[in-house]
Amino acid sequence: MSPSATVAERARRVRFLVMDVDGVLTDGRMILSARGDELKFFHARDGVALALARRAGLLTAMVTGERSPIAKARGTRLGVDAVVLGARRKAETVGALLARYRLRPDAMAYIGDDLLDVPALQRVGLAVVVADAPAEVRAVAHVVTRARGGHGAVRECVELILRAQRSWRRVVDAYVREHGGFGLR
Ligand SMILES: [Mg+2]
């Protein structure tokens, strides 16, 4: 991919969307109890976006440096293709995912929010960063979402990719019809 490729050109090649969890699918905050129980907030609209992504034929994965079983549970519920916990060297993790699915870096989008994501963002065809990410992380992005992490940033990222691929209207229409609607004009 040429360094000067536009966002639309990059998005058209994406076959695999890889997401960080904390600060991307959540707002980054965690609720911890004295017993060590942990709670996080996810956004339902990001869940629908992943259903749309799958319907458009994209592979999806969640990659987190944490070892929380919450990420695994959310990933299973959303039907993502892979969940990688304990990923502290994310460039290696995305490299392994590309090898597993026999894809080139151009075919991967990665959405992240913090320094641990930078090595992965630097290797993929489409690097997406949430609005409230620190400046150092926004600096390596091809796209910064309007939404903050945990507030629909993944929804926005999926829409950007599928619109570039001209499949957004089709999958949205099919989703609405599948749930009893009449489709959209
Ligand atoms: Mg994060």
PDB file of C-alpha atoms and ligand atoms in Angstrom:
ATOM      1  CA  MET A   1       0.000   0.000   0.000  1.00  0.00           C
ATOM      2  CA  SER A   2       1.372   3.371  -1.006  1.00  0.00           C
ATOM      3  CA  PRO A   3       1.901   5.723   1.955  1.00  0.00           C
ATOM      4  CA  SER A   4      -0.202   8.268   0.075  1.00  0.00           C
ATOM      5  CA  ALA A   5      -3.200   5.937  -0.381  1.00  0.00           C
ATOM      6  CA  THR A   6      -6.450   7.575   0.619  1.00  0.00           C
ATOM      7  CA  VAL A   7      -8.596   6.320   3.469  1.00  0.00           C
ATOM      8  CA  ALA A   8     -11.202   5.084   0.950  1.00  0.00           C
ATOM      9  CA  GLU A   9      -8.546   3.123  -0.972  1.00  0.00           C
ATOM     10  CA  ARG A  10      -7.309   1.596   2.268  1.00  0.00           C
ATOM     11  CA  ALA A  11     -10.808   0.764   3.467  1.00  0.00           C
ATOM     12  CA  ARG A  12     -11.738  -0.941   0.191  1.00  0.00           C
ATOM     13  CA  ARG A  13      -9.021  -3.576   0.727  1.00  0.00           C
ATOM     14  CA  VAL A  14     -10.006  -4.498   4.284  1.00  0.00           C
ATOM     15  CA  ARG A  15     -11.082  -8.107   4.860  1.00  0.00           C
ATOM     16  CA  PHE A  16     -10.251  -8.355   8.564  1.00  0.00           C
ATOM     17  CA  LEU A  17     -11.162  -5.904  11.357  1.00  0.00           C
ATOM     18  CA  VAL A  18      -9.100  -6.256  14.539  1.00  0.00           C
ATOM     19  CA  MET A  19     -10.162  -4.365  17.661  1.00  0.00           C
ATOM     20  CA  ASP A  20      -8.525  -3.500  20.923  1.00  0.00           C
ATOM     21  CA  VAL A  21     -11.003  -3.880  23.799  1.00  0.00           C
ATOM     22  CA  ASP A  22     -10.420  -1.420  26.666  1.00  0.00           C
ATOM     23  CA  GLY A  23     -10.847   2.146  25.436  1.00  0.00           C
ATOM     24  CA  VAL A  24     -12.227   1.008  22.065  1.00  0.00           C
ATOM     25  CA  LEU A  25     -15.135  -1.362  22.676  1.00  0.00           C
ATOM     26  CA  THR A  26     -15.342   0.159  26.180  1.00  0.00           C
ATOM     27  CA  ASP A  27     -14.660   3.683  27.406  1.00  0.00           C
ATOM     28  CA  GLY A  28     -11.540   2.339  29.125  1.00  0.00           C
ATOM     29  CA  ARG A  29     -12.929   2.462  32.642  1.00  0.00           C
ATOM     30  CA  MET A  30     -13.131  -0.695  34.725  1.00  0.00           C
ATOM     31  CA  ILE A  31     -15.123  -1.292  37.877  1.00  0.00           C
ATOM     32  CA  LEU A  32     -13.197  -3.429  40.340  1.00  0.00           C
ATOM     33  CA  SER A  33     -14.492  -4.911  43.575  1.00  0.00           C
ATOM     34  CA  ALA A  34     -12.400  -5.772  46.615  1.00  0.00           C
ATOM     35  CA  ARG A  35     -12.905  -9.421  45.713  1.00  0.00           C
ATOM     36  CA  GLY A  36     -11.336  -8.789  42.311  1.00  0.00           C
ATOM     37  CA  ASP A  37     -14.571  -8.930  40.331  1.00  0.00           C
ATOM     38  CA  GLU A  38     -14.426  -6.705  37.273  1.00  0.00           C
ATOM     39  CA  LEU A  39     -17.129  -4.951  35.224  1.00  0.00           C
ATOM     40  CA  LYS A  40     -16.869  -3.019  31.959  1.00  0.00           C
ATOM     41  CA  PHE A  41     -19.367  -1.092  29.821  1.00  0.00           C
ATOM     42  CA  PHE A  42     -19.775  -2.136  26.190  1.00  0.00           C
ATOM     43  CA  HIS A  43     -21.937  -0.329  23.640  1.00  0.00           C
ATOM     44  CA  ALA A  44     -24.803  -2.267  22.067  1.00  0.00           C
ATOM     45  CA  ARG A  45     -24.504  -0.350  18.771  1.00  0.00           C
ATOM     46  CA  ASP A  46     -20.964  -1.654  18.338  1.00  0.00           C
ATOM     47  CA  GLY A  47     -22.397  -5.157  18.716  1.00  0.00           C
ATOM     48  CA  VAL A  48     -24.816  -4.551  15.853  1.00  0.00           C
ATOM     49  CA  ALA A  49     -21.943  -3.155  13.785  1.00  0.00           C
ATOM     50  CA  LEU A  50     -20.066  -6.426  14.199  1.00  0.00           C
ATOM     51  CA  ALA A  51     -23.122  -8.350  13.003  1.00  0.00           C
ATOM     52  CA  LEU A  52     -23.171  -6.074   9.935  1.00  0.00           C
ATOM     53  CA  ALA A  53     -19.434  -6.577   9.383  1.00  0.00           C
ATOM     54  CA  ARG A  54     -19.852 -10.330   9.478  1.00  0.00           C
ATOM     55  CA  ARG A  55     -22.775 -10.153   7.064  1.00  0.00           C
ATOM     56  CA  ALA A  56     -20.529  -8.197   4.673  1.00  0.00           C
ATOM     57  CA  GLY A  57     -17.981 -11.017   4.872  1.00  0.00           C
ATOM     58  CA  LEU A  58     -15.359  -9.386   7.088  1.00  0.00           C
ATOM     59  CA  LEU A  59     -13.400 -11.410   9.613  1.00  0.00           C
ATOM     60  CA  THR A  60     -13.302  -9.840  13.077  1.00  0.00           C
ATOM     61  CA  ALA A  61     -11.036 -10.242  16.109  1.00  0.00           C
ATOM     62  CA  MET A  62     -10.601  -8.752  19.570  1.00  0.00           C
ATOM     63  CA  VAL A  63      -7.033  -8.334  20.843  1.00  0.00           C
ATOM     64  CA  THR A  64      -6.367  -7.183  24.414  1.00  0.00           C
ATOM     65  CA  GLY A  65      -3.331  -6.876  26.610  1.00  0.00           C
ATOM     66  CA  GLU A  66      -5.492  -7.777  29.584  1.00  0.00           C
ATOM     67  CA  ARG A  67      -6.394 -11.303  30.659  1.00  0.00           C
ATOM     68  CA  SER A  68      -9.951 -10.511  31.702  1.00  0.00           C
ATOM     69  CA  PRO A  69     -12.516 -13.213  30.918  1.00  0.00           C
ATOM     70  CA  ILE A  70     -14.958 -10.358  30.155  1.00  0.00           C
ATOM     71  CA  ALA A  71     -13.374  -9.767  26.751  1.00  0.00           C
ATOM     72  CA  LYS A  72     -13.653 -13.452  25.951  1.00  0.00           C
ATOM     73  CA  ALA A  73     -17.320 -13.497  26.984  1.00  0.00           C
ATOM     74  CA  ARG A  74     -18.164 -10.397  24.935  1.00  0.00           C
ATOM     75  CA  GLY A  75     -16.295 -11.767  21.907  1.00  0.00           C
ATOM     76  CA  THR A  76     -18.124 -15.085  22.092  1.00  0.00           C
ATOM     77  CA  ARG A  77     -21.470 -13.358  22.405  1.00  0.00           C
ATOM     78  CA  LEU A  78     -20.765 -11.138  19.406  1.00  0.00           C
ATOM     79  CA  GLY A  79     -19.519 -14.049  17.321  1.00  0.00           C
ATOM     80  CA  VAL A  80     -16.098 -12.581  16.533  1.00  0.00           C
ATOM     81  CA  ASP A  81     -13.727 -14.953  14.757  1.00  0.00           C
ATOM     82  CA  ALA A  82     -10.864 -14.697  17.271  1.00  0.00           C
ATOM     83  CA  VAL A  83     -10.256 -13.320  20.772  1.00  0.00           C
ATOM     84  CA  VAL A  84      -6.637 -12.943  21.876  1.00  0.00           C
ATOM     85  CA  LEU A  85      -6.041 -12.197  25.586  1.00  0.00           C
ATOM     86  CA  GLY A  86      -2.749 -11.162  27.201  1.00  0.00           C
ATOM     87  CA  ALA A  87      -1.407  -9.610  23.969  1.00  0.00           C
ATOM     88  CA  ARG A  88       1.334  -7.244  25.146  1.00  0.00           C
ATOM     89  CA  ARG A  89       3.157  -7.208  21.795  1.00  0.00           C
ATOM     90  CA  LYS A  90       0.319  -6.535  19.411  1.00  0.00           C
ATOM     91  CA  ALA A  91       2.411  -6.301  16.247  1.00  0.00           C
ATOM     92  CA  GLU A  92       3.246  -9.968  16.762  1.00  0.00           C
ATOM     93  CA  THR A  93      -0.386 -10.768  17.486  1.00  0.00           C
ATOM     94  CA  VAL A  94      -1.662  -9.146  14.294  1.00  0.00           C
ATOM     95  CA  GLY A  95       1.150 -10.833  12.365  1.00  0.00           C
ATOM     96  CA  ALA A  96       0.013 -14.207  13.701  1.00  0.00           C
ATOM     97  CA  LEU A  97      -3.613 -13.448  12.807  1.00  0.00           C
ATOM     98  CA  LEU A  98      -2.625 -12.465   9.261  1.00  0.00           C
ATOM     99  CA  ALA A  99      -0.677 -15.728   8.926  1.00  0.00           C
ATOM    100  CA  ARG A 100      -3.561 -17.773  10.324  1.00  0.00           C
ATOM    101  CA  TYR A 101      -6.011 -16.361   7.778  1.00  0.00           C
ATOM    102  CA  ARG A 102      -3.423 -16.051   4.964  1.00  0.00           C
ATOM    103  CA  LEU A 103      -3.947 -12.320   4.502  1.00  0.00           C
ATOM    104  CA  ARG A 104      -1.603  -9.435   3.700  1.00  0.00           C
ATOM    105  CA  PRO A 105      -1.330  -6.425   6.054  1.00  0.00           C
ATOM    106  CA  ASP A 106      -3.244  -4.352   3.472  1.00  0.00           C
ATOM    107  CA  ALA A 107      -6.293  -6.515   4.188  1.00  0.00           C
ATOM    108  CA  MET A 108      -6.366  -5.635   7.893  1.00  0.00           C
ATOM    109  CA  ALA A 109      -7.895  -2.696   9.735  1.00  0.00           C
ATOM    110  CA  TYR A 110      -6.938  -2.215  13.370  1.00  0.00           C
ATOM    111  CA  ILE A 111      -8.755   0.088  15.793  1.00  0.00           C
ATOM    112  CA  GLY A 112      -6.974   1.090  18.978  1.00  0.00           C
ATOM    113  CA  ASP A 113      -6.707   3.810  21.605  1.00  0.00           C
ATOM    114  CA  ASP A 114      -3.382   3.680  23.416  1.00  0.00           C
ATOM    115  CA  LEU A 115       0.368   3.109  23.227  1.00  0.00           C
ATOM    116  CA  LEU A 116       0.129  -0.682  23.295  1.00  0.00           C
ATOM    117  CA  ASP A 117      -1.772  -0.441  19.994  1.00  0.00           C
ATOM    118  CA  VAL A 118       0.821   1.646  18.163  1.00  0.00           C
ATOM    119  CA  PRO A 119       2.963  -1.304  16.954  1.00  0.00           C
ATOM    120  CA  ALA A 120      -0.152  -2.951  15.477  1.00  0.00           C
ATOM    121  CA  LEU A 121      -1.459   0.310  13.981  1.00  0.00           C
ATOM    122  CA  GLN A 122       1.899   0.822  12.252  1.00  0.00           C
ATOM    123  CA  ARG A 123       1.625  -2.501  10.421  1.00  0.00           C
ATOM    124  CA  VAL A 124      -1.871  -2.596   9.007  1.00  0.00           C
ATOM    125  CA  GLY A 125      -3.424  -1.175   5.834  1.00  0.00           C
ATOM    126  CA  LEU A 126      -6.007   0.876   7.707  1.00  0.00           C
ATOM    127  CA  ALA A 127      -5.080   2.257  11.143  1.00  0.00           C
ATOM    128  CA  VAL A 128      -8.087   3.632  13.041  1.00  0.00           C
ATOM    129  CA  VAL A 129      -7.871   5.452  16.390  1.00  0.00           C
ATOM    130  CA  VAL A 130     -10.704   6.593  18.648  1.00  0.00           C
ATOM    131  CA  ALA A 131     -11.395  10.310  19.167  1.00  0.00           C
ATOM    132  CA  ASP A 132     -10.204  10.409  22.772  1.00  0.00           C
ATOM    133  CA  ALA A 133      -6.889   8.611  22.150  1.00  0.00           C
ATOM    134  CA  PRO A 134      -3.707  10.438  23.222  1.00  0.00           C
ATOM    135  CA  ALA A 135      -1.947  12.591  20.611  1.00  0.00           C
ATOM    136  CA  GLU A 136       0.904  10.107  20.161  1.00  0.00           C
ATOM    137  CA  VAL A 137      -1.570   7.425  19.134  1.00  0.00           C
ATOM    138  CA  ARG A 138      -3.713   9.681  16.928  1.00  0.00           C
ATOM    139  CA  ALA A 139      -0.481  10.596  15.117  1.00  0.00           C
ATOM    140  CA  VAL A 140      -0.119   7.088  13.639  1.00  0.00           C
ATOM    141  CA  ALA A 141      -3.749   6.822  12.487  1.00  0.00           C
ATOM    142  CA  HIS A 142      -5.079   6.996   8.944  1.00  0.00           C
ATOM    143  CA  VAL A 143      -8.484   7.810  10.461  1.00  0.00           C
ATOM    144  CA  VAL A 144      -9.559   9.196  13.838  1.00  0.00           C
ATOM    145  CA  THR A 145     -13.202   8.405  14.627  1.00  0.00           C
ATOM    146  CA  ARG A 146     -15.602  11.119  15.729  1.00  0.00           C
ATOM    147  CA  ALA A 147     -16.839   8.852  18.517  1.00  0.00           C
ATOM    148  CA  ARG A 148     -14.932   8.186  21.700  1.00  0.00           C
ATOM    149  CA  GLY A 149     -14.040   4.670  22.747  1.00  0.00           C
ATOM    150  CA  GLY A 150     -17.034   2.796  24.116  1.00  0.00           C
ATOM    151  CA  HIS A 151     -19.423   5.275  22.491  1.00  0.00           C
ATOM    152  CA  GLY A 152     -19.833   3.840  19.006  1.00  0.00           C
ATOM    153  CA  ALA A 153     -16.294   4.159  17.618  1.00  0.00           C
ATOM    154  CA  VAL A 154     -16.410   0.599  16.279  1.00  0.00           C
ATOM    155  CA  ARG A 155     -19.807   1.263  14.687  1.00  0.00           C
ATOM    156  CA  GLU A 156     -18.294   4.260  12.918  1.00  0.00           C
ATOM    157  CA  CYS A 157     -15.266   2.236  11.801  1.00  0.00           C
ATOM    158  CA  VAL A 158     -17.429  -0.565  10.371  1.00  0.00           C
ATOM    159  CA  GLU A 159     -19.605   1.944   8.528  1.00  0.00           C
ATOM    160  CA  LEU A 160     -16.545   3.639   7.036  1.00  0.00           C
ATOM    161  CA  ILE A 161     -15.187   0.314   5.731  1.00  0.00           C
ATOM    162  CA  LEU A 162     -18.486  -0.994   4.375  1.00  0.00           C
ATOM    163  CA  ARG A 163     -19.385   2.319   2.712  1.00  0.00           C
ATOM    164  CA  ALA A 164     -15.988   2.293   0.965  1.00  0.00           C
ATOM    165  CA  GLN A 165     -16.763  -1.258  -0.176  1.00  0.00           C
ATOM    166  CA  ARG A 166     -20.269  -0.244  -1.280  1.00  0.00           C
ATOM    167  CA  SER A 167     -21.854  -2.898   0.916  1.00  0.00           C
ATOM    168  CA  TRP A 168     -23.196  -0.750   3.774  1.00  0.00           C
ATOM    169  CA  ARG A 169     -26.676  -0.129   2.336  1.00  0.00           C
ATOM    170  CA  ARG A 170     -27.102  -3.760   1.342  1.00  0.00           C
ATOM    171  CA  VAL A 171     -26.175  -5.206   4.749  1.00  0.00           C
ATOM    172  CA  VAL A 172     -28.174  -2.601   6.686  1.00  0.00           C
ATOM    173  CA  ASP A 173     -31.205  -3.254   4.507  1.00  0.00           C
ATOM    174  CA  ALA A 174     -30.838  -7.034   4.922  1.00  0.00           C
ATOM    175  CA  TYR A 175     -30.431  -6.666   8.687  1.00  0.00           C
ATOM    176  CA  VAL A 176     -33.617  -4.611   9.004  1.00  0.00           C
ATOM    177  CA  ARG A 177     -35.582  -7.039   6.808  1.00  0.00           C
ATOM    178  CA  GLU A 178     -34.280 -10.017   8.762  1.00  0.00           C
ATOM    179  CA  HIS A 179     -35.678  -8.424  11.900  1.00  0.00           C
ATOM    180  CA  GLY A 180     -39.132  -7.847  10.429  1.00  0.00           C
ATOM    181  CA  GLY A 181     -38.728  -4.458   8.791  1.00  0.00           C
ATOM    182  CA  PHE A 182     -39.388  -3.394   5.223  1.00  0.00           C
ATOM    183  CA  GLY A 183     -35.857  -2.440   4.327  1.00  0.00           C
ATOM    184  CA  LEU A 184     -34.615   1.076   3.772  1.00  0.00           C
ATOM    185  CA  ARG A 185     -34.803   3.388   0.838  1.00  0.00           C
TER     186      ARG A 185
HETATM  187 MG    MG B   1      -6.980   0.048  24.859  1.00  0.00          MG
END
